[in-house]
Each structure stands twice: as structure tokens, then as C-alpha cells.
Tab-separated table of C-alpha atoms and ligand atoms in Angstrom:
chain	number	residue	atom	x	y	z
A	78	MET	CA	0.262	0.033	0.117
A	79	ILE	CA	1.120	3.658	-0.956
A	80	LYS	CA	0.870	6.140	1.520
A	81	LEU	CA	-0.058	9.329	0.013
A	82	GLU	CA	1.223	11.986	1.691
A	83	GLY	CA	0.645	15.740	2.183
A	84	SER	CA	3.847	17.167	3.355
A	85	GLN	CA	5.520	17.639	-0.151
A	86	LEU	CA	2.830	18.651	-2.121
A	87	ALA	CA	1.469	20.561	0.747
A	88	ALA	CA	5.071	22.884	0.613
A	89	ARG	CA	4.694	23.153	-3.436
A	90	ILE	CA	1.744	24.978	-3.351
A	91	LYS	CA	2.784	26.962	-0.459
A	92	GLN	CA	5.769	27.956	-2.379
A	93	ASP	CA	4.552	28.645	-5.826
A	94	VAL	CA	1.774	31.295	-3.474
A	95	GLN	CA	5.009	32.924	-1.873
A	96	ASN	CA	6.675	33.475	-5.418
A	97	ALA	CA	3.475	35.105	-6.876
A	98	ILE	CA	3.134	36.915	-3.559
A	99	GLU	CA	6.665	38.036	-3.974
A	100	ARG	CA	5.984	39.217	-7.770
A	101	MET	CA	3.073	40.885	-6.440
A	102	VAL	CA	4.351	43.531	-4.193
A	103	LYS	CA	7.267	43.728	-6.459
A	104	ASP	CA	5.210	44.901	-9.431
A	105	HIS	CA	1.916	46.357	-8.127
A	106	ASP	CA	3.025	47.065	-4.212
A	107	VAL	CA	0.271	44.682	-3.286
A	108	ARG	CA	0.313	42.432	-0.880
A	109	PRO	CA	-3.058	40.382	0.023
A	110	GLY	CA	-4.781	40.277	3.569
A	111	LEU	CA	-6.800	37.347	4.890
A	112	ALA	CA	-9.147	37.884	8.203
A	113	ALA	CA	-9.744	35.032	10.279
A	114	VAL	CA	-12.861	35.259	12.831
A	115	ARG	CA	-12.907	32.928	15.179
A	116	VAL	CA	-15.835	33.037	17.868
A	117	GLY	CA	-15.331	31.359	21.485
A	118	ASP	CA	-12.822	28.827	22.662
A	119	ASP	CA	-12.957	25.755	21.029
A	120	PRO	CA	-9.771	24.278	20.956
A	121	ALA	CA	-9.682	22.848	17.770
A	122	SER	CA	-10.640	25.614	16.158
A	123	GLU	CA	-8.032	27.825	18.194
A	124	VAL	CA	-5.695	25.365	16.518
A	125	TYR	CA	-7.289	25.350	13.096
A	126	VAL	CA	-7.024	29.222	13.233
A	127	ARG	CA	-3.160	29.352	14.555
A	128	ASN	CA	-2.051	26.808	11.679
A	129	LYS	CA	-3.622	29.147	9.168
A	130	ILE	CA	-2.435	32.431	10.163
A	131	ARG	CA	1.442	30.304	10.221
A	132	ALA	CA	0.835	29.338	6.977
A	133	CYS	CA	0.173	33.305	6.091
A	134	GLU	CA	3.332	34.603	7.833
A	135	GLU	CA	5.259	31.462	5.560
A	136	VAL	CA	4.164	32.832	2.368
A	137	GLY	CA	3.784	36.347	3.208
A	138	ILE	CA	0.169	37.062	3.192
A	139	ARG	CA	-0.862	40.205	5.964
A	140	SER	CA	-3.418	38.349	8.141
A	141	GLU	CA	-5.133	39.321	10.911
A	142	HIS	CA	-6.762	37.172	13.642
A	143	HIS	CA	-10.340	38.567	15.160
A	144	ALA	CA	-10.975	36.151	18.340
A	145	LEU	CA	-14.766	37.061	19.545
A	146	PRO	CA	-16.131	36.000	22.681
A	147	GLU	CA	-18.404	32.903	23.049
A	148	SER	CA	-21.646	35.306	23.934
A	149	THR	CA	-21.093	37.039	20.403
A	150	SER	CA	-24.311	37.857	18.839
A	151	THR	CA	-25.101	37.626	15.317
A	152	ALA	CA	-25.616	41.123	15.111
A	153	GLU	CA	-22.247	41.908	16.195
A	154	LEU	CA	-20.624	39.424	14.013
A	155	LEU	CA	-22.597	40.481	11.095
A	156	GLU	CA	-21.049	43.866	12.022
A	157	LEU	CA	-17.804	42.709	11.837
A	158	ILE	CA	-18.185	40.902	8.495
A	159	ALA	CA	-19.771	43.750	7.059
A	160	SER	CA	-16.845	45.891	8.057
A	161	LEU	CA	-14.027	43.397	7.078
A	162	ASN	CA	-16.427	42.984	3.687
A	163	ALA	CA	-15.670	46.868	3.153
A	164	ARG	CA	-11.703	47.109	3.884
A	165	ASP	CA	-9.796	47.365	0.521
A	166	ASP	CA	-6.950	45.487	2.629
A	167	VAL	CA	-8.859	42.574	3.165
A	168	ASP	CA	-8.810	40.065	0.260
A	169	GLY	CA	-10.076	36.970	2.170
A	170	ILE	CA	-12.528	36.485	5.073
A	171	LEU	CA	-12.188	33.327	6.831
A	172	THR	CA	-14.940	32.179	9.597
A	173	GLN	CA	-13.637	29.370	11.553
A	174	LEU	CA	-16.936	26.751	11.917
A	175	PRO	CA	-18.738	25.330	13.540
A	176	LEU	CA	-20.061	28.870	15.572
A	177	PRO	CA	-21.396	28.863	19.056
A	178	SER	CA	-25.353	27.705	18.135
A	179	GLN	CA	-26.835	31.328	19.368
A	180	ILE	CA	-25.235	32.841	15.791
A	181	ASP	CA	-27.138	32.252	12.910
A	182	GLU	CA	-24.644	30.526	10.925
A	183	THR	CA	-26.695	30.810	7.151
A	184	ALA	CA	-26.772	34.637	8.127
A	185	ILE	CA	-23.049	34.612	8.554
A	186	ILE	CA	-21.834	33.225	5.528
A	187	GLU	CA	-24.247	35.002	3.374
A	188	ALA	CA	-23.441	38.129	4.293
A	189	MET	CA	-19.599	37.731	2.610
A	190	ASP	CA	-18.537	39.291	-0.357
A	191	PRO	CA	-18.778	36.124	-2.692
A	192	ASN	CA	-15.061	37.866	-3.788
A	193	LYS	CA	-13.780	37.609	-0.276
A	194	ASP	CA	-15.077	34.029	0.605
A	195	VAL	CA	-11.886	31.963	0.212
A	196	ASP	CA	-13.461	28.950	2.018
A	197	GLY	CA	-16.269	28.787	-0.902
A	198	PHE	CA	-18.952	28.699	1.389
A	199	HIS	CA	-21.120	31.346	-0.034
A	200	PRO	CA	-24.340	30.155	-2.067
A	201	VAL	CA	-22.464	32.271	-4.770
A	202	ASN	CA	-19.990	30.261	-5.270
A	203	VAL	CA	-21.407	27.235	-4.217
A	204	GLY	CA	-23.940	27.952	-7.353
A	205	ARG	CA	-20.833	28.309	-9.490
A	206	LEU	CA	-19.108	25.379	-8.645
A	207	ALA	CA	-22.588	23.401	-9.101
A	208	LEU	CA	-22.698	24.692	-12.438
A	209	GLY	CA	-18.751	24.119	-13.685
A	210	ARG	CA	-17.981	26.946	-13.524
A	211	PRO	CA	-16.282	27.525	-9.695
A	212	VAL	CA	-13.794	30.466	-8.997
A	213	PHE	CA	-13.626	29.761	-4.961
A	214	VAL	CA	-13.936	25.776	-3.915
A	215	PRO	CA	-13.943	24.463	-0.756
A	216	CYS	CA	-10.297	24.104	0.759
A	217	THR	CA	-10.427	20.218	1.424
A	218	PRO	CA	-11.626	18.668	-1.306
A	219	ALA	CA	-9.820	21.582	-3.644
A	220	GLY	CA	-6.785	20.141	-2.178
A	221	ILE	CA	-7.446	16.344	-2.340
A	222	ILE	CA	-8.256	16.562	-6.303
A	223	GLU	CA	-4.531	18.407	-6.344
A	224	LEU	CA	-3.349	15.384	-4.442
A	225	LEU	CA	-4.638	12.651	-6.607
A	226	ASP	CA	-3.353	14.704	-9.790
A	227	TYR	CA	0.316	15.331	-8.064
A	228	ASN	CA	0.011	11.074	-7.287
A	229	GLY	CA	-0.968	10.162	-11.057
A	230	VAL	CA	-4.285	8.807	-9.132
A	231	GLU	CA	-6.732	8.653	-12.512
A	232	ILE	CA	-10.008	10.045	-11.887
A	233	ARG	CA	-12.018	10.073	-15.519
A	234	GLY	CA	-13.830	6.608	-15.837
A	235	THR	CA	-13.591	5.571	-12.241
A	236	ASN	CA	-16.223	4.541	-9.839
A	237	ALA	CA	-16.038	7.654	-6.944
A	238	CYS	CA	-17.605	7.130	-3.689
A	239	VAL	CA	-17.900	9.958	-1.206
A	240	VAL	CA	-19.070	9.514	2.502
A	241	GLY	CA	-20.210	11.846	3.538
A	242	ARG	CA	-22.266	15.105	2.599
A	243	SER	CA	-21.122	18.550	4.299
A	244	GLN	CA	-21.518	20.971	2.726
A	245	ILE	CA	-17.723	21.359	3.754
A	246	VAL	CA	-16.641	18.321	2.376
A	247	GLY	CA	-18.542	16.151	1.066
A	248	ARG	CA	-20.916	17.569	-1.686
A	249	PRO	CA	-18.217	19.953	-3.177
A	250	MET	CA	-15.948	16.854	-3.220
A	251	ALA	CA	-18.584	14.805	-5.173
A	252	GLN	CA	-19.129	18.050	-7.905
A	253	LEU	CA	-15.486	18.324	-8.589
A	254	LEU	CA	-14.670	14.172	-8.991
A	255	LEU	CA	-17.955	14.977	-10.942
A	256	GLN	CA	-16.489	17.758	-12.979
A	257	ARG	CA	-13.479	15.394	-13.331
A	258	ASP	CA	-15.490	12.308	-15.163
A	259	ALA	CA	-15.551	10.294	-12.461
A	260	THR	CA	-19.331	8.084	-11.968
A	261	VAL	CA	-19.813	9.357	-8.337
A	262	THR	CA	-21.771	8.017	-5.881
A	263	ILE	CA	-22.472	9.732	-2.624
A	264	CYS	CA	-23.313	8.008	0.850
A	265	HIS	CA	-24.538	9.646	4.356
A	266	SER	CA	-26.059	8.028	7.718
A	267	ARG	CA	-29.185	6.687	6.142
A	268	THR	CA	-27.571	4.848	2.955
A	269	ARG	CA	-28.245	1.337	3.288
A	270	ASP	CA	-25.426	-1.351	3.193
A	271	LEU	CA	-22.839	1.406	3.206
A	272	ALA	CA	-20.159	-1.411	2.174
A	273	ALA	CA	-21.740	-2.833	-0.342
A	274	VAL	CA	-21.980	0.447	-2.343
A	275	THR	CA	-18.184	1.925	-0.886
A	276	ARG	CA	-16.480	-1.130	-1.804
A	277	SER	CA	-17.723	-0.835	-5.328
A	278	ALA	CA	-15.557	2.516	-5.293
A	279	ASP	CA	-12.029	2.304	-7.100
A	280	LEU	CA	-11.671	6.185	-5.505
A	281	LEU	CA	-12.830	6.635	-1.843
A	282	VAL	CA	-13.274	9.781	-0.276
A	283	VAL	CA	-14.273	9.960	3.531
A	284	ALA	CA	-15.169	12.586	5.681
A	285	ILE	CA	-17.420	11.345	8.503
A	286	GLY	CA	-16.390	12.209	11.673
A	287	ARG	CA	-16.060	8.703	12.881
A	288	ALA	CA	-12.793	7.304	14.136
A	289	GLY	CA	-11.929	4.291	12.404
A	290	PHE	CA	-15.088	3.604	10.546
A	291	ILE	CA	-14.192	2.244	7.382
A	292	GLY	CA	-12.269	-1.212	7.990
A	293	ARG	CA	-11.487	-4.013	5.729
A	294	ASP	CA	-14.707	-4.826	4.751
A	295	HIS	CA	-15.758	-1.343	3.369
A	296	ILE	CA	-12.900	-0.982	0.458
A	297	LYS	CA	-12.453	-2.925	-2.774
A	298	PRO	CA	-8.952	-4.572	-3.213
A	299	GLY	CA	-6.509	-2.066	-4.439
A	300	ALA	CA	-8.455	1.252	-4.261
A	301	THR	CA	-7.466	4.678	-3.648
A	302	VAL	CA	-8.474	5.803	-0.278
A	303	ILE	CA	-8.504	9.794	0.504
A	304	ASP	CA	-9.449	9.938	4.494
A	305	VAL	CA	-10.208	13.344	5.493
A	306	GLY	CA	-11.788	12.555	9.115
A	307	MET	CA	-9.939	14.077	11.896
A	308	ASN	CA	-11.111	12.378	15.431
A	309	ARG	CA	-9.017	12.932	18.726
A	310	ILE	CA	-9.066	9.523	20.669
A	311	SER	CA	-7.595	8.766	24.088
A	312	ASP	CA	-7.970	4.950	24.656
A	313	SER	CA	-4.882	2.796	24.246
A	314	GLU	CA	-6.380	-0.188	23.522
A	315	GLU	CA	-8.967	1.328	20.510
A	316	VAL	CA	-4.849	3.335	19.484
A	317	ARG	CA	-3.752	-1.051	19.733
A	318	ASP	CA	-6.582	-1.688	17.271
A	319	LEU	CA	-6.319	1.080	15.154
A	320	PHE	CA	-2.492	1.301	14.376
A	321	GLY	CA	-1.635	-3.068	14.950
A	322	HIS	CA	2.091	-2.745	14.355
A	323	GLU	CA	2.462	1.190	14.259
A	324	ALA	CA	1.070	1.696	17.525
A	325	GLY	CA	3.947	2.190	19.334
A	326	LYS	CA	4.404	5.384	17.971
A	327	ARG	CA	0.855	6.375	18.673
A	328	LEU	CA	0.711	4.960	22.506
A	329	GLU	CA	4.289	7.584	22.556
A	330	VAL	CA	2.031	10.495	21.680
A	331	LEU	CA	-0.735	9.231	23.674
A	332	ALA	CA	1.705	9.455	27.032
A	333	LYS	CA	2.985	12.593	26.074
A	334	ARG	CA	-0.072	14.609	24.602
A	335	GLY	CA	-3.441	12.781	26.314
A	336	SER	CA	-5.057	12.266	23.055
A	337	THR	CA	-4.083	11.236	19.013
A	338	LEU	CA	-5.618	11.716	15.721
A	339	VAL	CA	-7.227	9.138	13.980
A	340	GLY	CA	-9.295	9.728	10.729
A	341	ASP	CA	-12.881	8.119	9.621
A	342	VAL	CA	-10.648	4.718	8.362
A	343	HIS	CA	-9.274	2.414	9.474
A	344	PRO	CA	-5.517	2.538	9.528
A	345	ALA	CA	-4.468	-1.191	10.040
A	346	GLN	CA	-7.747	-2.449	8.133
A	347	ALA	CA	-7.254	-0.335	5.160
A	348	ALA	CA	-3.441	-0.754	5.106
A	349	GLU	CA	-4.863	-4.613	4.424
A	350	VAL	CA	-6.772	-3.722	1.272
A	351	ALA	CA	-6.200	-0.475	-0.043
A	352	GLY	CA	-3.852	0.406	-3.079
A	353	LYS	CA	-3.407	3.938	-2.119
A	354	LEU	CA	-3.967	5.731	1.184
A	355	THR	CA	-3.637	9.195	2.744
A	356	PRO	CA	-2.277	9.382	6.526
A	357	VAL	CA	-3.640	10.733	9.900
A	358	PRO	CA	-2.265	13.516	10.303
A	359	GLY	CA	0.023	14.361	7.306
A	360	GLY	CA	-2.551	13.923	4.304
A	361	VAL	CA	-5.409	15.786	3.439
A	362	GLY	CA	-5.439	18.339	6.292
A	363	LEU	CA	-1.806	19.991	5.530
A	364	LEU	CA	-3.217	20.526	1.648
A	365	THR	CA	-6.395	22.340	3.041
A	366	VAL	CA	-4.222	24.947	4.675
A	367	ALA	CA	-2.292	24.967	1.773
A	368	MET	CA	-5.192	25.311	-0.877
A	369	LEU	CA	-6.503	28.011	1.684
A	370	MET	CA	-3.702	30.769	0.723
A	371	LYS	CA	-4.058	29.933	-2.941
A	372	ASN	CA	-7.485	30.604	-2.489
A	373	THR	CA	-6.548	34.266	-0.813
A	374	LEU	CA	-4.143	34.994	-3.383
A	375	LYS	CA	-6.697	34.117	-6.542
A	376	ALA	CA	-8.646	36.335	-4.650
A	377	ALA	CA	-6.212	39.373	-4.178
A	378	THR	CA	-5.468	38.784	-7.795
A	379	LEU	CA	-9.152	39.145	-9.163
A	380	ARG	CA	-10.296	41.706	-7.098
A	381	ARG	CA	-7.324	44.056	-8.698
A	382	GLN	CA	-8.399	42.937	-12.339
B	501	NAP	P1	-20.158	16.660	9.273
B	501	NAP	O1	-20.756	18.050	9.030
B	501	NAP	O2	-20.009	16.330	10.854
B	501	NAP	O3	-21.054	16.078	8.122
B	501	NAP	C1	-20.498	14.208	8.525
B	501	NAP	C2	-21.526	13.557	7.311
B	501	NAP	O4	-20.640	12.168	7.661
B	501	NAP	C3	-22.688	13.806	7.743
B	501	NAP	O5	-22.798	13.796	6.338
B	501	NAP	C4	-23.039	12.257	7.760
B	501	NAP	O6	-24.838	11.955	7.191
B	501	NAP	C5	-22.108	11.188	7.563
B	501	NAP	N1	-22.383	10.379	8.476
B	501	NAP	C6	-22.082	10.475	9.544
B	501	NAP	N2	-21.833	9.018	10.162
B	501	NAP	C7	-22.101	8.020	9.011
B	501	NAP	C8	-22.319	6.409	9.194
B	501	NAP	N3	-22.181	5.957	9.874
B	501	NAP	N4	-22.435	6.221	7.489
B	501	NAP	C9	-22.704	6.831	6.498
B	501	NAP	N5	-22.423	8.330	7.122
B	501	NAP	C10	-22.574	9.005	7.959
B	501	NAP	O7	-18.816	16.283	8.446
B	501	NAP	P2	-17.405	17.353	7.997
B	501	NAP	O8	-17.177	18.548	8.509
B	501	NAP	O9	-17.631	17.049	6.221
B	501	NAP	O10	-16.178	16.460	8.965
B	501	NAP	C11	-16.278	15.214	8.541
B	501	NAP	C12	-14.817	14.818	9.095
B	501	NAP	O11	-13.741	15.606	8.243
B	501	NAP	C13	-14.109	15.138	10.750
B	501	NAP	O12	-13.697	14.136	10.900
B	501	NAP	C14	-13.918	16.526	10.629
B	501	NAP	O13	-13.246	16.921	11.752
B	501	NAP	C15	-12.943	16.535	9.165
B	501	NAP	N6	-12.607	17.709	8.270
B	501	NAP	C16	-11.112	17.424	7.875
B	501	NAP	C17	-10.574	18.540	7.296
B	501	NAP	C18	-9.319	18.538	6.711
B	501	NAP	O14	-8.788	19.350	6.527
B	501	NAP	N7	-8.385	17.332	6.893
B	501	NAP	C19	-11.472	19.987	6.992
B	501	NAP	C20	-12.909	19.642	7.368
B	501	NAP	C21	-13.057	18.310	8.200
B	501	NAP	P3	-25.906	12.810	7.395
B	501	NAP	O15	-25.562	13.976	6.515
B	501	NAP	O16	-26.844	11.898	6.863
B	501	NAP	O17	-26.006	13.386	9.005
């Protein structure tokens, strides 16, 4: 089984973005800007935003971090979004999801200027993607397509199956695969006999948020499996079961940090049948951040054309 690592490609994408930004600054005296908005104290969101800000620093994007209290209202957040929409030095706006329950998430997404919507969640960008005329594509599925292309994995004509139908991953992923001429099936929590469906897929993308859920019986021998899931586990027995002979390193992480990351695919079982598999961590997640940088550069370029 081949591991489809994301690090080399992510570094290459970020290097390309950095080169383009250096040219932009030199030729036009313009530096792209990204505003990251986070509400509340969710530790996972804090880590995600921190990683995104760090990536901005690496590639030369000016970034600002708006961390608002848990009690923020929809009206207060709408006010911030309106001010970011109006600012010329802000090219991209990223609102870290999920938002606290009192905030109307749909209203926030719809209030964003679609030309600054570097996450690709605004209905205008969702519609453009569905029509086959994408401008800003959600970063995780866009990164997955880059990873498949980079590794020479054929998409055209294959049976592709996407498990999960979220707005962030599953749906846009299915759209992108369809545009690349795959025959696409979308599965979700109401799918009957999931394993029978996933087992017919040459290309299986899993984004459900359940640790190690997709096992050997779900995977066609030789299939390419893309594991989007990011789940924290802290039970050593579970770690042993999921990682098999590679459990040693993970148990060390567990002892040091109290938890370790695992995807939605059972890594030890998948290794027995899959042809290619993305590791967690070190796979899709790295590309998500790299694609955010690419989208921000694109927003800065398009806004000034
Ligand atoms: P989400 O919004 O929580 O949606 C989960 C989807 O999985 C839903 O469509 C749900 O079906 C489906 N599902 C749940 N249990 C299922 C089951 N037993 N069988 C089949 N389908 C099932 O998920 P998300 O935001 O896409 O995130 C999914 C995972 O990816 C999470 O672990 C998240 O942390 C991770 N993620 C990673 C990245 C990255 O950069 N690596 C980015 C985004 C998300 P229903 O629609 O029927 O409820």
C-alpha cells in the first residue's frame, strides 16, 4: 500500500503562492490580506486558526485574527463581516466553523462578500461550483483533487464514492469528481448497506467524523482511499486496535499529549486492502491550509483585475 503524504505537495503549493506574492509586492506594491474570524474558545478551532495564520506568515500574506467571545451575537458578527467586506486591504475572509449555537451560521456565510469568500461556502460560490464554473472551491476537496493529480491517480471514468454530504467536504468533493468525469456516488448516514456501496469504489473519499469507521470490508482491493476525518482518541486499547504494528509511536504520543489523531478510516485494516491511502495526520489536512493560501492569492488577484 502506498501512503499518499500531503507534506511535499503542500510545501510546493505554498512555495508557488509565496513566489507569486513576491512578484505582486514587487510589481504592484500589493500584499494580499486574510482576516480570520473565530468565535468562542473551542480548542480545535483555535489550533486550526493558528495553523492558518502561521501559513500566512510563511507565504507572505498579511493576516489578522479576530477572536470574539463565546457570547457574541449574530448582529455583532454581521457588523464585523460588513467592516471586513468594506476594507480594501482585506482580500479574504475566513470564518472558522462551527460557530456557537446562538449565531445564525447561514446569515453569516451569506453576509460575506462572495469575492472574499476564500472558503467557498457562500451560495454564489456553491452555485458556481455546481454549474461547473468554480471560482472559490472549498479548500479540503480542492486539496484532495490536487493530491490525486500530483500522485497520478486517475479520476476520469472511475467509480468514485464520497461518504459524507457536508457543505464543507462531501458535497463539493462530489461536484469536483463529477467535473473530472468520475461516476460519483454520495453516501450518508441513511445509506443502506454502506459497505456494499463503498466496496465498488475505485476511489473512496471518507468525511464522516467517526474514528476508524471504514474498515477492510468497506474497501475494494487496490482502491485509492482518501481519509478526511480528524478525530481525537485517548483510549490506548483503541489506539492498539486502530494502528496495529504501528501503535507504538501513537502510544508515545498518547502518553505525552493525552490523545492522538485518527481519521475515519481504520488505518491497519485499510493497509491490508487499499492500494493507496492518505495518512492522518500528514495527509489531507496539510493541503487544506495550502489551498486556503492559494484561494487568498486568487482573491487578491481577481479583485484587482
Ligand atoms: P459533518 O458536517 O459532521 O458531516 C458528517 C457527514 O457524515 C454527514 O453527511 C453524515 O450523514 C455522514 N455520516 C455520519 N455518520 C455516518 C455513517 N455511520 N455512515 C455514513 N455516513 C455517515 O462532517 P464534515 O464537516 O465533513 O467533517 C467530517 C470529518 O472530516 C470530521 O472528522 C472533520 O474533523 C474532518 N475534516 C477534516 C478536514 C481536513 O482539513 N482534514 C476538513 C474538514 C473536516 P448525514 O448527512 O446523513 O447526517
